[in-house]
PDB file of C-alpha atoms and ligand atoms in Angstrom:
ATOM      1  CA  MET A   1      57.374 -52.897 163.423  1.00  0.00           C
ATOM      2  CA  THR A   2      59.753 -55.222 161.601  1.00  0.00           C
ATOM      3  CA  ILE A   3      63.314 -54.107 160.957  1.00  0.00           C
ATOM      4  CA  PHE A   4      62.348 -53.799 157.278  1.00  0.00           C
ATOM      5  CA  GLN A   5      59.432 -51.521 158.093  1.00  0.00           C
ATOM      6  CA  ARG A   6      61.897 -49.332 159.980  1.00  0.00           C
ATOM      7  CA  ILE A   7      64.048 -49.189 156.840  1.00  0.00           C
ATOM      8  CA  ILE A   8      60.915 -48.403 154.735  1.00  0.00           C
ATOM      9  CA  VAL A   9      59.979 -45.442 156.925  1.00  0.00           C
ATOM     10  CA  GLY A  10      63.594 -44.258 157.142  1.00  0.00           C
ATOM     11  CA  GLU A  11      64.188 -44.947 160.828  1.00  0.00           C
ATOM     12  CA  ILE A  12      67.107 -47.261 159.979  1.00  0.00           C
ATOM     13  CA  PRO A  13      69.576 -46.420 157.224  1.00  0.00           C
ATOM     14  CA  ALA A  14      70.058 -48.753 154.295  1.00  0.00           C
ATOM     15  CA  ASP A  15      71.780 -48.695 150.885  1.00  0.00           C
ATOM     16  CA  ILE A  16      68.613 -48.282 148.798  1.00  0.00           C
ATOM     17  CA  LEU A  17      68.722 -48.988 145.054  1.00  0.00           C
ATOM     18  CA  HIS A  18      65.007 -48.753 144.248  1.00  0.00           C
ATOM     19  CA  ASP A  19      61.921 -47.368 145.961  1.00  0.00           C
ATOM     20  CA  ASP A  20      58.411 -47.232 144.530  1.00  0.00           C
ATOM     21  CA  GLY A  21      54.867 -47.284 145.807  1.00  0.00           C
ATOM     22  CA  HIS A  22      54.873 -50.989 146.476  1.00  0.00           C
ATOM     23  CA  CYS A  23      58.401 -52.126 147.316  1.00  0.00           C
ATOM     24  CA  ILE A  24      61.891 -51.110 148.253  1.00  0.00           C
ATOM     25  CA  VAL A  25      65.218 -52.677 147.284  1.00  0.00           C
ATOM     26  CA  PHE A  26      68.366 -52.362 149.429  1.00  0.00           C
ATOM     27  CA  ARG A  27      71.664 -54.104 149.939  1.00  0.00           C
ATOM     28  CA  ASP A  28      71.766 -56.937 152.460  1.00  0.00           C
ATOM     29  CA  ILE A  29      73.843 -55.940 155.503  1.00  0.00           C
ATOM     30  CA  ASN A  30      75.519 -59.363 155.556  1.00  0.00           C
ATOM     31  CA  PRO A  31      76.076 -60.131 151.864  1.00  0.00           C
ATOM     32  CA  GLN A  32      76.404 -63.764 150.814  1.00  0.00           C
ATOM     33  CA  ALA A  33      77.583 -62.821 147.312  1.00  0.00           C
ATOM     34  CA  PRO A  34      79.203 -59.725 145.722  1.00  0.00           C
ATOM     35  CA  ILE A  35      75.676 -58.562 144.862  1.00  0.00           C
ATOM     36  CA  HIS A  36      73.071 -59.357 147.560  1.00  0.00           C
ATOM     37  CA  LEU A  37      69.896 -57.339 147.491  1.00  0.00           C
ATOM     38  CA  LEU A  38      66.598 -57.620 149.378  1.00  0.00           C
ATOM     39  CA  ILE A  39      63.350 -56.800 147.557  1.00  0.00           C
ATOM     40  CA  VAL A  40      60.779 -56.017 150.209  1.00  0.00           C
ATOM     41  CA  PRO A  41      57.098 -55.185 149.866  1.00  0.00           C
ATOM     42  CA  LYS A  42      55.993 -52.088 151.745  1.00  0.00           C
ATOM     43  CA  LYS A  43      52.893 -54.049 152.835  1.00  0.00           C
ATOM     44  CA  LEU A  44      53.765 -56.269 155.786  1.00  0.00           C
ATOM     45  CA  ILE A  45      53.252 -59.824 154.518  1.00  0.00           C
ATOM     46  CA  PRO A  46      55.068 -61.967 157.106  1.00  0.00           C
ATOM     47  CA  ARG A  47      56.071 -64.739 154.672  1.00  0.00           C
ATOM     48  CA  VAL A  48      55.129 -66.013 151.310  1.00  0.00           C
ATOM     49  CA  GLY A  49      53.144 -68.930 152.829  1.00  0.00           C
ATOM     50  CA  GLU A  50      50.883 -66.350 154.403  1.00  0.00           C
ATOM     51  CA  ALA A  51      50.314 -64.233 151.335  1.00  0.00           C
ATOM     52  CA  ALA A  52      46.637 -63.831 150.441  1.00  0.00           C
ATOM     53  CA  PRO A  53      44.934 -63.852 147.036  1.00  0.00           C
ATOM     54  CA  GLU A  54      44.753 -60.035 147.170  1.00  0.00           C
ATOM     55  CA  ASP A  55      48.586 -60.000 147.364  1.00  0.00           C
ATOM     56  CA  GLN A  56      48.898 -61.438 143.837  1.00  0.00           C
ATOM     57  CA  THR A  57      49.754 -58.095 142.259  1.00  0.00           C
ATOM     58  CA  ILE A  58      52.418 -57.217 144.824  1.00  0.00           C
ATOM     59  CA  LEU A  59      53.946 -60.708 144.591  1.00  0.00           C
ATOM     60  CA  GLY A  60      54.271 -60.359 140.859  1.00  0.00           C
ATOM     61  CA  HIS A  61      55.636 -56.842 141.299  1.00  0.00           C
ATOM     62  CA  LEU A  62      58.495 -58.158 143.474  1.00  0.00           C
ATOM     63  CA  LEU A  63      59.655 -60.477 140.698  1.00  0.00           C
ATOM     64  CA  LEU A  64      59.301 -57.817 137.976  1.00  0.00           C
ATOM     65  CA  THR A  65      61.276 -55.419 140.170  1.00  0.00           C
ATOM     66  CA  ALA A  66      63.984 -58.031 140.645  1.00  0.00           C
ATOM     67  CA  GLY A  67      64.391 -58.287 136.874  1.00  0.00           C
ATOM     68  CA  LYS A  68      64.416 -54.506 136.477  1.00  0.00           C
ATOM     69  CA  VAL A  69      67.017 -53.981 139.182  1.00  0.00           C
ATOM     70  CA  ALA A  70      69.120 -56.784 137.771  1.00  0.00           C
ATOM     71  CA  ALA A  71      68.952 -55.137 134.359  1.00  0.00           C
ATOM     72  CA  ASP A  72      69.990 -51.824 135.885  1.00  0.00           C
ATOM     73  CA  LEU A  73      73.021 -53.621 137.387  1.00  0.00           C
ATOM     74  CA  GLY A  74      73.861 -55.251 134.047  1.00  0.00           C
ATOM     75  CA  ILE A  75      73.330 -58.812 135.318  1.00  0.00           C
ATOM     76  CA  ASN A  76      69.992 -59.570 133.647  1.00  0.00           C
ATOM     77  CA  SER A  77      71.413 -61.846 130.959  1.00  0.00           C
ATOM     78  CA  THR A  78      71.799 -65.555 130.447  1.00  0.00           C
ATOM     79  CA  THR A  79      75.570 -65.289 130.742  1.00  0.00           C
ATOM     80  CA  GLU A  80      75.687 -63.126 133.887  1.00  0.00           C
ATOM     81  CA  GLY A  81      72.590 -64.244 135.700  1.00  0.00           C
ATOM     82  CA  PHE A  82      71.346 -64.017 139.264  1.00  0.00           C
ATOM     83  CA  ARG A  83      69.425 -66.084 141.817  1.00  0.00           C
ATOM     84  CA  LEU A  84      66.229 -65.205 143.685  1.00  0.00           C
ATOM     85  CA  VAL A  85      65.572 -66.812 147.051  1.00  0.00           C
ATOM     86  CA  ILE A  86      62.654 -66.629 149.460  1.00  0.00           C
ATOM     87  CA  ASN A  87      63.212 -68.227 152.865  1.00  0.00           C
ATOM     88  CA  ASN A  88      59.968 -69.308 154.552  1.00  0.00           C
ATOM     89  CA  GLY A  89      59.856 -70.409 158.194  1.00  0.00           C
ATOM     90  CA  ARG A  90      62.649 -71.452 160.531  1.00  0.00           C
ATOM     91  CA  ALA A  91      63.710 -74.585 158.653  1.00  0.00           C
ATOM     92  CA  GLY A  92      63.633 -72.497 155.452  1.00  0.00           C
ATOM     93  CA  GLY A  93      66.153 -70.079 156.896  1.00  0.00           C
ATOM     94  CA  GLU A  94      63.815 -67.166 157.553  1.00  0.00           C
ATOM     95  CA  ALA A  95      65.157 -64.649 160.113  1.00  0.00           C
ATOM     96  CA  VAL A  96      63.033 -61.584 159.455  1.00  0.00           C
ATOM     97  CA  PRO A  97      59.240 -62.077 159.479  1.00  0.00           C
ATOM     98  CA  HIS A  98      58.580 -59.639 156.680  1.00  0.00           C
ATOM     99  CA  LEU A  99      58.455 -61.165 153.199  1.00  0.00           C
ATOM    100  CA  HIS A 100      61.553 -60.455 151.145  1.00  0.00           C
ATOM    101  CA  VAL A 101      63.173 -61.770 147.986  1.00  0.00           C
ATOM    102  CA  HIS A 102      66.943 -62.195 148.101  1.00  0.00           C
ATOM    103  CA  LEU A 103      68.723 -61.318 144.819  1.00  0.00           C
ATOM    104  CA  LEU A 104      72.190 -62.918 144.716  1.00  0.00           C
ATOM    105  CA  ALA A 105      74.746 -62.484 141.954  1.00  0.00           C
ATOM    106  CA  GLY A 106      78.365 -61.721 141.148  1.00  0.00           C
ATOM    107  CA  ARG A 107      79.847 -65.201 141.733  1.00  0.00           C
ATOM    108  CA  PRO A 108      79.040 -68.714 140.492  1.00  0.00           C
ATOM    109  CA  LEU A 109      76.090 -69.971 142.583  1.00  0.00           C
ATOM    110  CA  THR A 110      76.148 -73.700 143.252  1.00  0.00           C
ATOM    111  CA  TRP A 111      73.170 -76.052 143.307  1.00  0.00           C
ATOM    112  CA  PRO A 112      71.732 -77.464 145.487  1.00  0.00           C
ATOM    113  CA  PRO A 113      71.934 -74.570 147.953  1.00  0.00           C
ATOM    114  CA  GLY A 114      72.921 -75.303 151.523  1.00  0.00           C
TER     115      GLY A 114
HETATM  116  P1  LIG B   1      66.070 -64.210 155.917  1.00  0.00           P
HETATM  117  O1  LIG B   1      67.055 -65.061 156.621  1.00  0.00           O
HETATM  118  O2  LIG B   1      65.617 -64.751 154.598  1.00  0.00           O
HETATM  119  O3  LIG B   1      64.916 -63.736 156.809  1.00  0.00           O
HETATM  120  O4  LIG B   1      66.882 -62.918 155.559  1.00  0.00           O
HETATM  121  C1  LIG B   1      66.990 -61.777 156.309  1.00  0.00           C
HETATM  122  C2  LIG B   1      68.137 -60.968 155.756  1.00  0.00           C
HETATM  123  O5  LIG B   1      68.020 -59.648 156.214  1.00  0.00           O
HETATM  124  C3  LIG B   1      69.517 -61.469 156.109  1.00  0.00           C
HETATM  125  O6  LIG B   1      70.230 -61.811 154.916  1.00  0.00           O
HETATM  126  C4  LIG B   1      70.135 -60.294 156.866  1.00  0.00           C
HETATM  127  O7  LIG B   1      71.509 -60.141 156.603  1.00  0.00           O
HETATM  128  C5  LIG B   1      69.307 -59.095 156.368  1.00  0.00           C
HETATM  129  N1  LIG B   1      69.257 -57.962 157.200  1.00  0.00           N
HETATM  130  C6  LIG B   1      68.911 -57.916 158.524  1.00  0.00           C
HETATM  131  N2  LIG B   1      68.950 -56.688 158.993  1.00  0.00           N
HETATM  132  C7  LIG B   1      69.305 -55.858 157.941  1.00  0.00           C
HETATM  133  C8  LIG B   1      69.487 -54.474 157.805  1.00  0.00           C
HETATM  134  N3  LIG B   1      69.322 -53.642 158.817  1.00  0.00           N
HETATM  135  N4  LIG B   1      69.842 -54.010 156.588  1.00  0.00           N
HETATM  136  C9  LIG B   1      70.022 -54.863 155.559  1.00  0.00           C
HETATM  137  N5  LIG B   1      69.847 -56.201 155.623  1.00  0.00           N
HETATM  138  C10 LIG B   1      69.466 -56.688 156.814  1.00  0.00           C
END
């Protein structure tokens, strides 16, 4: 089981903002911005590069959920804004082998990222 599966089944506590049939959203334990959420599919897809054609609906659902949660937090606007990040593989910064979308907001985010 990945650490995120343990959160999904309630074995490990998390600050959960959203939970539906397909994904869960909770606060990152080591936030890199004032708002740092993780949007995690309940299906174990290790990383986006290993997603399959049948995962198309869930992949789209993750992005739609990001927009919905951002709207709930009042940051889904062109002035406020937020950033979505998916780390894939070691060089991409992936630490947890369970696909997740980072949602970062609440401070100016520079480009390019580190
Ligand atoms: P990544 O480097 O893209 O794999 O991101 C993994 C993220 O999971 C990191 O930002 C961690 O801080 C976060 N994380 C690890 N364990 C937990 C946990 N128990 N609750 C919340 N976030 C976690």
